């Protein structure tokens, strides 16, 4: 049997590349948290230099030579010599390394460096443009990034749409052809549900959540919840950034960030829980496989399923707050004393179309994604010109959510993604929402009394289950294979749709036909 030992020369080289990538990630983390504003340009050069080196090493003749001895370079098929087959981990490892290698091989190194530098710069210009509410300030950089991404798609190759080539980076195997009907199905159920909610006589009052809340106490509460979830502060940190995110340099150093708004209790709380879900995944990867695909997360959709499960299925549920609300009430006694647990539960689940995606409720959130999904396809396929974006954005907001931003900062400039070239990233958020409920329903079936455990503050039973079923496997299985392994089914929107219809039907007392 051929095992990982057989490919030791390869994994040693991959480890070296991973260390370079981890160093680049650390520089990015610093850029988002502590770097002085003046350091931006030099930082962009540092990161792009490292990414260029990592890329060169991955497409090096040494790695090519090693892979060629095990894989047919024409078909990508892994060769089994007679009487000596590969074991499953090695087979998965080779399949995934080949995927990374052949994608990287298609991109010239100078292109990779240029793309990295331009994206890093554009990200900084975007931040200023957003501050100034000025789309035109960002437009030249957006044009550059967009044209580089179209160039990238051309290098990578595709069957139907250049967008597929980009999507594949974040969600391996996903295509527009698959996503369009899936998204149409979700939209077909969510839009009527939203309409019924808006017509409901039930009015949820959430004004209590927008009083003044001491920032240090908010942060302390977020930290306490993270610890209860099983996030390990010996192997992690919590810092502040404009946009909450999670980054990992190794399973022993996984960092999450949050933001604190003095007049919005939910911003810090739910971003801590959300990023904590991401953090648990990265801390739960098998350190023995670090540097190889088996020590890496499987896709962004699956990653997001972890954060959304904790944020929504757990963090916006009654059982969770049965345990944590008395503590929250004690922490903010003055602001919350008049609000009982049930009113609090309703308030954090209030459905209201809003301008900002990251602040959207779990129902309208997906409509924000559909809008971005449609716009970015049109941009990449060349049907939309970048200068027309603000108008198109506002028109779609009106159509999907019935509201229009009053400036570009709360409109087309709100998300960082396009500035760093992440076209094809947004759909993974909705995939994450769908997977999150599909996995959570399975967890409820398999963990005895899961919701009673949660109501007793015992969150780690879920963390352990996720660790065993999902985290530890890295990229051993493809996203679809993993889904079938965990739940017996490929991605299925039905659990999510049933969940929201039931939850919000009850909350807003909607008639069941
Ligand atoms: Zn996330």
XYZ file of C-alpha atoms and ligand atoms in Angstrom:
514
model
C 0.000 0.000 0.000
C 1.292 3.433 -0.913
C 0.850 5.886 1.954
C 1.689 9.461 2.843
C 5.262 8.257 3.481
C 5.539 7.575 -0.231
C 4.928 11.248 -0.929
C 7.133 12.635 1.867
C 9.295 14.580 -0.602
C 6.179 16.311 -1.830
C 4.696 17.101 1.593
C 8.028 18.566 2.780
C 7.915 21.007 -0.106
C 4.251 21.797 0.474
C 4.999 22.550 4.107
C 7.599 25.092 3.090
C 5.085 26.769 0.735
C 2.471 26.797 3.490
C 4.887 28.551 5.841
C 5.354 31.283 3.254
C 1.591 31.579 2.799
C 1.055 31.690 6.556
C 3.574 34.509 6.802
C 1.704 36.428 4.103
C -1.544 35.836 6.035
C 0.044 37.201 9.182
C 1.000 40.352 7.282
C -2.604 40.667 6.052
C -3.951 40.167 9.567
C -1.660 42.937 10.774
C -2.757 45.163 7.895
C -6.373 44.837 9.050
C -5.708 45.253 12.764
C -2.625 47.196 13.874
C -0.690 48.474 10.850
C -0.449 52.270 10.689
C -2.246 53.705 7.663
C 1.057 54.885 6.151
C 2.345 51.326 5.853
C -0.099 50.320 3.142
C 2.026 50.537 0.032
C 5.061 48.838 1.535
C 2.798 46.128 2.933
C 1.267 45.466 -0.477
C 4.798 44.861 -1.830
C 5.697 42.565 1.064
C 2.605 40.421 0.643
C 2.836 40.210 -3.136
C 6.533 39.263 -2.911
C 5.730 36.362 -0.582
C 2.798 35.248 -2.714
C 4.998 35.359 -5.777
C 7.604 33.153 -4.068
C 4.944 30.689 -2.894
C 3.519 30.505 -6.388
C 6.942 29.921 -7.974
C 7.655 27.138 -5.523
C 4.334 25.438 -6.223
C 4.845 25.406 -9.987
C 8.530 24.509 -9.706
C 10.057 21.721 -11.846
C 10.722 19.762 -8.613
C 7.040 19.582 -7.714
C 6.087 19.003 -11.320
C 8.550 16.100 -11.461
C 7.257 14.550 -8.269
C 3.630 14.813 -9.340
C 4.401 13.396 -12.774
C 5.652 10.173 -11.179
C 2.228 9.541 -9.595
C -0.268 11.397 -11.756
C -0.986 11.350 -15.457
C -0.378 15.013 -16.419
C -2.824 14.781 -19.318
C -5.858 13.500 -17.443
C -4.967 14.237 -13.809
C -5.601 10.584 -13.031
C -3.706 9.047 -10.120
C -1.731 5.997 -11.220
C -2.049 2.767 -9.296
C 0.815 0.414 -9.931
C -0.277 -3.255 -10.026
C -0.531 -4.776 -6.559
C 0.229 -1.474 -4.879
C -2.707 0.877 -4.486
C -2.768 4.242 -2.743
C -4.482 4.493 0.626
C -7.340 6.964 0.879
C -5.482 9.892 2.514
C -2.696 9.790 -0.071
C -5.167 9.521 -2.907
C -7.090 12.563 -1.628
C -3.886 14.437 -1.032
C -2.680 13.846 -4.580
C -6.071 14.745 -6.050
C -6.107 18.066 -4.177
C -2.446 18.939 -4.747
C -3.001 18.299 -8.426
C -5.957 20.654 -8.351
C -3.915 23.438 -6.715
C -0.896 22.784 -8.880
C -2.741 22.750 -12.181
C -4.640 25.950 -11.332
C -1.407 27.671 -10.289
C 0.480 26.369 -13.313
C -1.904 28.170 -15.635
C -1.035 31.548 -14.114
C 2.298 33.214 -14.971
C 4.262 34.213 -11.854
C 4.499 37.876 -12.854
C 0.717 37.911 -13.261
C 0.273 36.496 -9.742
C 2.523 39.170 -8.267
C 0.765 41.929 -10.202
C -2.685 40.693 -9.194
C -1.690 40.476 -5.546
C -0.182 43.971 -5.525
C -3.113 45.577 -7.353
C -5.654 43.888 -5.062
C -3.832 44.971 -1.942
C -3.686 48.568 -3.219
C -7.289 48.547 -4.363
C -8.360 47.335 -0.935
C -6.759 50.379 0.642
C -8.265 52.792 -1.877
C -11.637 51.125 -1.335
C -11.412 51.801 2.410
C -10.738 55.499 1.768
C -13.428 55.720 -0.913
C -15.928 54.150 1.443
C -14.971 56.619 4.136
C -15.524 59.440 1.628
C -18.697 57.834 0.234
C -17.135 58.205 -3.189
C -17.496 55.399 -5.721
C -15.626 57.402 -8.364
C -12.535 57.434 -6.140
C -12.526 53.611 -6.198
C -13.543 53.194 -9.850
C -10.032 53.221 -11.455
C -8.832 50.496 -9.050
C -11.971 48.468 -9.550
C -11.430 48.625 -13.306
C -7.887 47.330 -12.904
C -8.867 44.502 -10.561
C -11.807 43.495 -12.722
C -9.737 43.319 -15.866
C -7.076 41.267 -14.049
C -9.738 38.844 -12.813
C -11.101 38.425 -16.317
C -7.557 37.783 -17.453
C -7.205 35.221 -14.672
C -10.375 33.431 -15.776
C -9.005 33.312 -19.325
C -5.750 31.760 -18.070
C -7.624 29.205 -15.951
C -10.072 28.267 -18.692
C -13.767 27.419 -18.406
C -16.563 25.716 -20.265
C -19.598 28.000 -19.976
C -18.679 31.223 -18.225
C -15.464 32.932 -17.049
C -17.285 33.342 -13.746
C -17.137 29.556 -13.226
C -13.328 29.667 -13.298
C -13.366 32.178 -10.425
C -16.148 30.492 -8.461
C -14.211 27.234 -8.561
C -11.452 28.775 -6.455
C -13.799 29.262 -3.508
C -16.263 26.433 -4.013
C -14.589 23.625 -5.936
C -16.899 22.124 -8.511
C -19.579 24.805 -8.272
C -20.901 26.376 -11.477
C -23.374 29.079 -12.478
C -25.440 26.389 -14.163
C -25.965 24.682 -10.811
C -26.333 27.789 -8.707
C -28.885 29.634 -10.834
C -31.771 27.158 -10.365
C -30.811 26.646 -6.723
C -30.891 30.365 -6.031
C -34.113 30.754 -7.997
C -35.707 28.089 -5.808
C -34.638 29.875 -2.631
C -35.767 33.250 -3.926
C -39.113 31.713 -4.907
C -39.753 30.749 -1.276
C -38.054 33.627 0.565
C -39.662 36.518 -1.277
C -43.267 35.423 -0.511
C -42.255 34.643 3.086
C -40.763 38.109 3.473
C -43.928 39.619 2.041
C -46.099 37.747 4.548
C -43.853 38.861 7.401
C -44.126 42.461 6.294
C -47.904 42.176 6.163
C -48.098 40.442 9.549
C -49.833 42.260 12.385
C -46.986 41.200 14.681
C -44.556 44.036 15.186
C -41.291 43.175 16.888
C -39.700 45.918 18.919
C -35.902 45.794 18.984
C -35.151 49.351 20.108
C -33.707 48.019 23.381
C -30.794 46.545 21.408
C -29.778 50.019 20.272
C -29.312 51.722 23.613
C -25.836 52.553 24.845
C -23.737 49.521 25.791
C -20.292 49.792 27.318
C -17.805 48.626 24.674
C -15.391 46.845 26.999
C -18.255 44.871 28.522
C -19.550 43.897 25.088
C -16.121 42.604 24.180
C -15.835 40.714 27.444
C -19.200 39.040 26.848
C -18.187 38.068 23.311
C -14.993 36.546 24.667
C -16.942 34.576 27.264
C -19.238 33.108 24.593
C -16.227 32.174 22.462
C -14.740 30.250 25.370
C -18.053 28.447 25.955
C -18.100 27.443 22.275
C -14.721 25.796 22.726
C -12.608 28.422 20.957
C -9.157 27.974 22.472
C -7.459 31.230 23.466
C -4.181 29.366 23.953
C -4.298 28.913 20.186
C -6.159 32.064 19.243
C -6.762 35.777 19.751
C -9.652 38.185 19.555
C -8.873 41.630 18.129
C -10.747 44.535 16.603
C -11.002 45.305 12.867
C -13.303 47.331 10.625
C -14.683 44.080 9.182
C -14.719 40.999 11.387
C -12.756 38.088 9.942
C -10.908 34.903 10.842
C -7.439 33.988 9.709
C -5.228 31.034 10.460
C -1.473 30.531 10.290
C -1.536 27.049 11.807
C -4.136 25.146 13.905
C -2.189 26.448 16.917
C -2.608 30.088 15.891
C -6.077 30.963 14.619
C -7.208 34.558 15.016
C -10.655 36.070 15.004
C -11.645 39.724 14.968
C -14.803 41.595 15.845
C -16.096 45.140 15.921
C -17.902 46.887 18.714
C -20.641 49.470 18.242
C -21.631 51.366 21.319
C -25.212 51.695 20.122
C -25.729 48.250 18.663
C -25.558 45.263 20.963
C -25.691 42.759 18.115
C -22.593 43.820 16.114
C -19.975 42.526 18.539
C -22.026 39.668 19.941
C -22.961 37.981 16.681
C -19.690 38.674 14.905
C -17.886 36.976 17.803
C -20.140 33.929 17.506
C -19.875 33.918 13.710
C -16.095 34.240 13.565
C -15.875 31.794 16.442
C -17.552 29.216 14.188
C -14.865 29.840 11.563
C -12.189 29.757 14.246
C -13.313 26.385 15.580
C -13.034 24.929 12.095
C -9.462 26.173 11.670
C -8.449 25.126 15.182
C -10.021 21.736 14.503
C -7.937 20.947 11.404
C -5.513 18.085 11.932
C -2.065 19.602 12.709
C -0.343 16.425 11.485
C -1.440 17.327 7.991
C -0.544 21.013 8.224
C 0.809 22.290 4.943
C -1.016 19.687 2.878
C -4.575 19.898 1.541
C -5.603 17.397 4.227
C -4.826 20.087 6.789
C -6.781 22.770 4.944
C -10.482 23.662 4.988
C -12.540 22.134 2.192
C -14.363 25.150 0.734
C -15.698 28.557 1.677
C -19.285 27.289 1.601
C -18.464 24.620 4.154
C -16.444 27.123 6.190
C -19.382 29.498 6.204
C -21.720 26.685 7.240
C -19.752 26.492 10.469
C -19.988 30.192 11.237
C -23.647 30.455 10.265
C -24.614 27.405 12.261
C -23.149 28.944 15.400
C -24.462 32.398 14.631
C -27.990 31.473 13.580
C -28.996 27.891 14.389
C -27.396 28.215 17.829
C -26.839 31.921 18.531
C -30.311 33.050 17.501
C -32.122 30.164 19.135
C -34.180 29.963 22.326
C -32.086 27.220 23.958
C -28.908 29.270 23.632
C -30.447 32.326 25.233
C -32.142 30.331 27.957
C -28.630 29.942 29.283
C -26.935 33.169 28.200
C -29.675 35.767 28.486
C -29.668 35.953 32.296
C -25.932 36.679 32.081
C -26.377 39.263 29.367
C -29.146 40.866 31.382
C -26.893 41.002 34.382
C -24.074 42.534 32.332
C -26.355 45.229 30.936
C -28.857 45.355 33.748
C -29.832 48.954 33.219
C -30.575 48.563 29.480
C -32.156 45.093 29.454
C -34.006 44.778 32.747
C -37.390 45.496 31.146
C -36.866 42.974 28.349
C -37.698 39.352 29.112
C -36.062 36.374 27.408
C -38.848 35.877 24.903
C -38.841 39.546 23.891
C -35.079 39.401 23.519
C -35.363 36.281 21.326
C -37.898 38.064 19.120
C -35.765 41.219 18.954
C -32.618 39.424 17.736
C -34.727 37.639 15.119
C -36.584 40.643 13.834
C -36.888 40.543 10.050
C -36.370 43.886 8.428
C -34.898 44.663 5.022
C -31.722 46.620 5.640
C -29.037 48.219 3.530
C -26.024 46.458 4.975
C -25.471 42.775 4.248
C -23.490 41.967 7.380
C -26.253 43.404 9.540
C -29.055 41.614 7.691
C -31.334 39.110 9.407
C -30.932 35.486 8.368
C -33.853 35.701 5.962
C -33.114 38.842 3.934
C -29.387 38.040 4.053
C -29.724 35.710 1.100
C -31.399 38.388 -1.009
C -28.287 40.540 -0.488
C -26.264 37.641 -1.850
C -28.476 37.102 -4.909
C -28.065 40.743 -5.874
C -24.264 40.494 -5.667
C -24.241 37.147 -7.467
C -26.137 38.621 -10.416
C -24.069 41.797 -10.550
C -20.707 40.081 -10.441
C -21.635 37.587 -13.133
C -22.562 40.505 -15.381
C -19.306 42.291 -14.571
C -17.139 39.258 -15.270
C -19.058 38.316 -18.401
C -18.774 41.918 -19.592
C -22.473 42.793 -19.684
C -22.118 45.503 -17.061
C -19.621 48.353 -17.059
C -18.021 49.157 -13.695
C -19.042 52.827 -13.897
C -22.716 51.797 -13.982
C -22.485 49.852 -10.735
C -23.984 52.330 -8.239
C -27.126 52.741 -10.351
C -27.560 49.011 -10.910
C -26.955 48.323 -7.238
C -29.603 50.764 -6.104
C -32.106 49.526 -8.636
C -31.675 45.909 -7.495
C -31.912 46.913 -3.833
C -35.241 48.509 -4.585
C -36.398 45.434 -6.476
C -35.234 42.807 -3.932
C -35.548 44.560 -0.616
C -37.664 47.609 -1.304
C -35.074 50.061 0.026
C -32.465 52.289 -1.601
C -29.152 53.410 -0.113
C -28.691 57.147 0.281
C -24.962 56.954 -0.487
C -22.423 54.522 -1.949
C -20.852 53.672 1.413
C -24.076 51.955 2.439
C -24.573 50.740 -1.130
C -22.118 49.417 -3.646
C -19.033 50.252 -1.544
C -20.115 48.397 1.591
C -18.256 45.131 0.997
C -14.524 44.704 0.732
C -14.668 41.638 -1.565
C -14.491 43.126 -5.029
C -11.602 45.375 -4.019
C -9.370 42.377 -3.411
C -10.620 40.563 -6.475
C -12.894 38.086 -4.705
C -15.412 37.706 -7.529
C -17.279 34.435 -7.053
C -16.968 34.581 -3.279
C -20.452 35.857 -2.398
C -22.455 32.764 -3.458
C -20.534 30.752 -0.850
C -22.348 32.714 1.872
C -25.701 31.387 0.736
C -24.278 27.904 0.257
C -23.037 28.224 3.847
C -26.532 29.129 5.055
C -27.987 26.089 3.321
C -25.299 23.688 4.547
C -25.501 25.106 8.075
C -29.093 23.986 8.595
C -28.567 20.691 6.783
C -25.662 19.873 9.125
C -27.431 21.198 12.217
C -30.499 19.048 11.607
C -28.169 16.068 11.365
C -26.422 17.062 14.607
C -29.820 17.166 16.341
C -30.510 13.632 15.118
C -27.173 12.286 16.274
C -26.468 14.136 19.531
C -28.911 13.110 22.241
C -30.764 16.135 23.644
C -28.530 18.612 21.789
C -30.806 21.560 22.454
C -31.076 20.688 26.160
C -27.295 20.649 26.304
C -27.174 24.050 24.630
C -29.795 25.361 27.052
C -27.478 24.228 29.861
C -24.560 26.118 28.312
C -22.879 22.909 27.171
C -21.919 24.133 23.703
C -18.893 21.929 23.368
C -20.961 18.845 22.553
C -21.692 20.488 19.225
C -18.096 21.620 18.768
C -16.888 18.036 19.297
C -19.420 16.636 16.849
C -18.399 19.163 14.183
C -14.759 18.406 14.878
C -15.281 14.718 14.264
C -17.633 14.991 11.321
C -16.159 17.959 9.476
C -13.126 19.803 10.854
C -10.583 17.036 11.198
C -10.992 15.843 7.621
C -9.621 18.910 5.874
C -9.885 18.373 2.133
C -9.980 14.579 2.374
C -13.428 14.685 0.725
C -14.838 17.130 -1.806
C -17.589 19.459 -0.460
C -20.275 17.290 -2.041
C -18.767 14.053 -0.753
C -18.479 15.549 2.731
C -22.112 16.617 2.658
C -23.209 13.109 1.662
C -20.955 11.561 4.279
C -22.295 13.754 7.084
C -25.969 13.991 6.132
C -26.490 11.242 3.546
C -27.367 13.861 0.949
C -25.833 16.381 -1.420
C -26.540 20.046 -0.738
C -30.281 20.373 -0.206
C -32.019 23.758 0.267
C -35.089 22.142 1.833
C -33.884 21.969 5.465
C -32.997 25.668 5.386
C -36.288 26.679 3.775
C -38.323 24.566 6.183
C -36.358 25.993 9.105
C -36.957 29.640 8.180
C -40.612 29.044 7.306
C -41.219 27.352 10.632
C -39.182 29.751 12.750
C -40.548 32.948 11.231
C -44.021 31.552 10.716
C -44.205 31.079 14.458
C -42.501 34.340 15.354
C -44.741 36.392 13.083
C -47.818 34.163 13.570
C -48.226 33.511 9.865
C -51.069 31.305 8.776
C -50.069 27.846 7.670
C -52.291 27.784 4.575
Zn -18.142 34.073 7.632
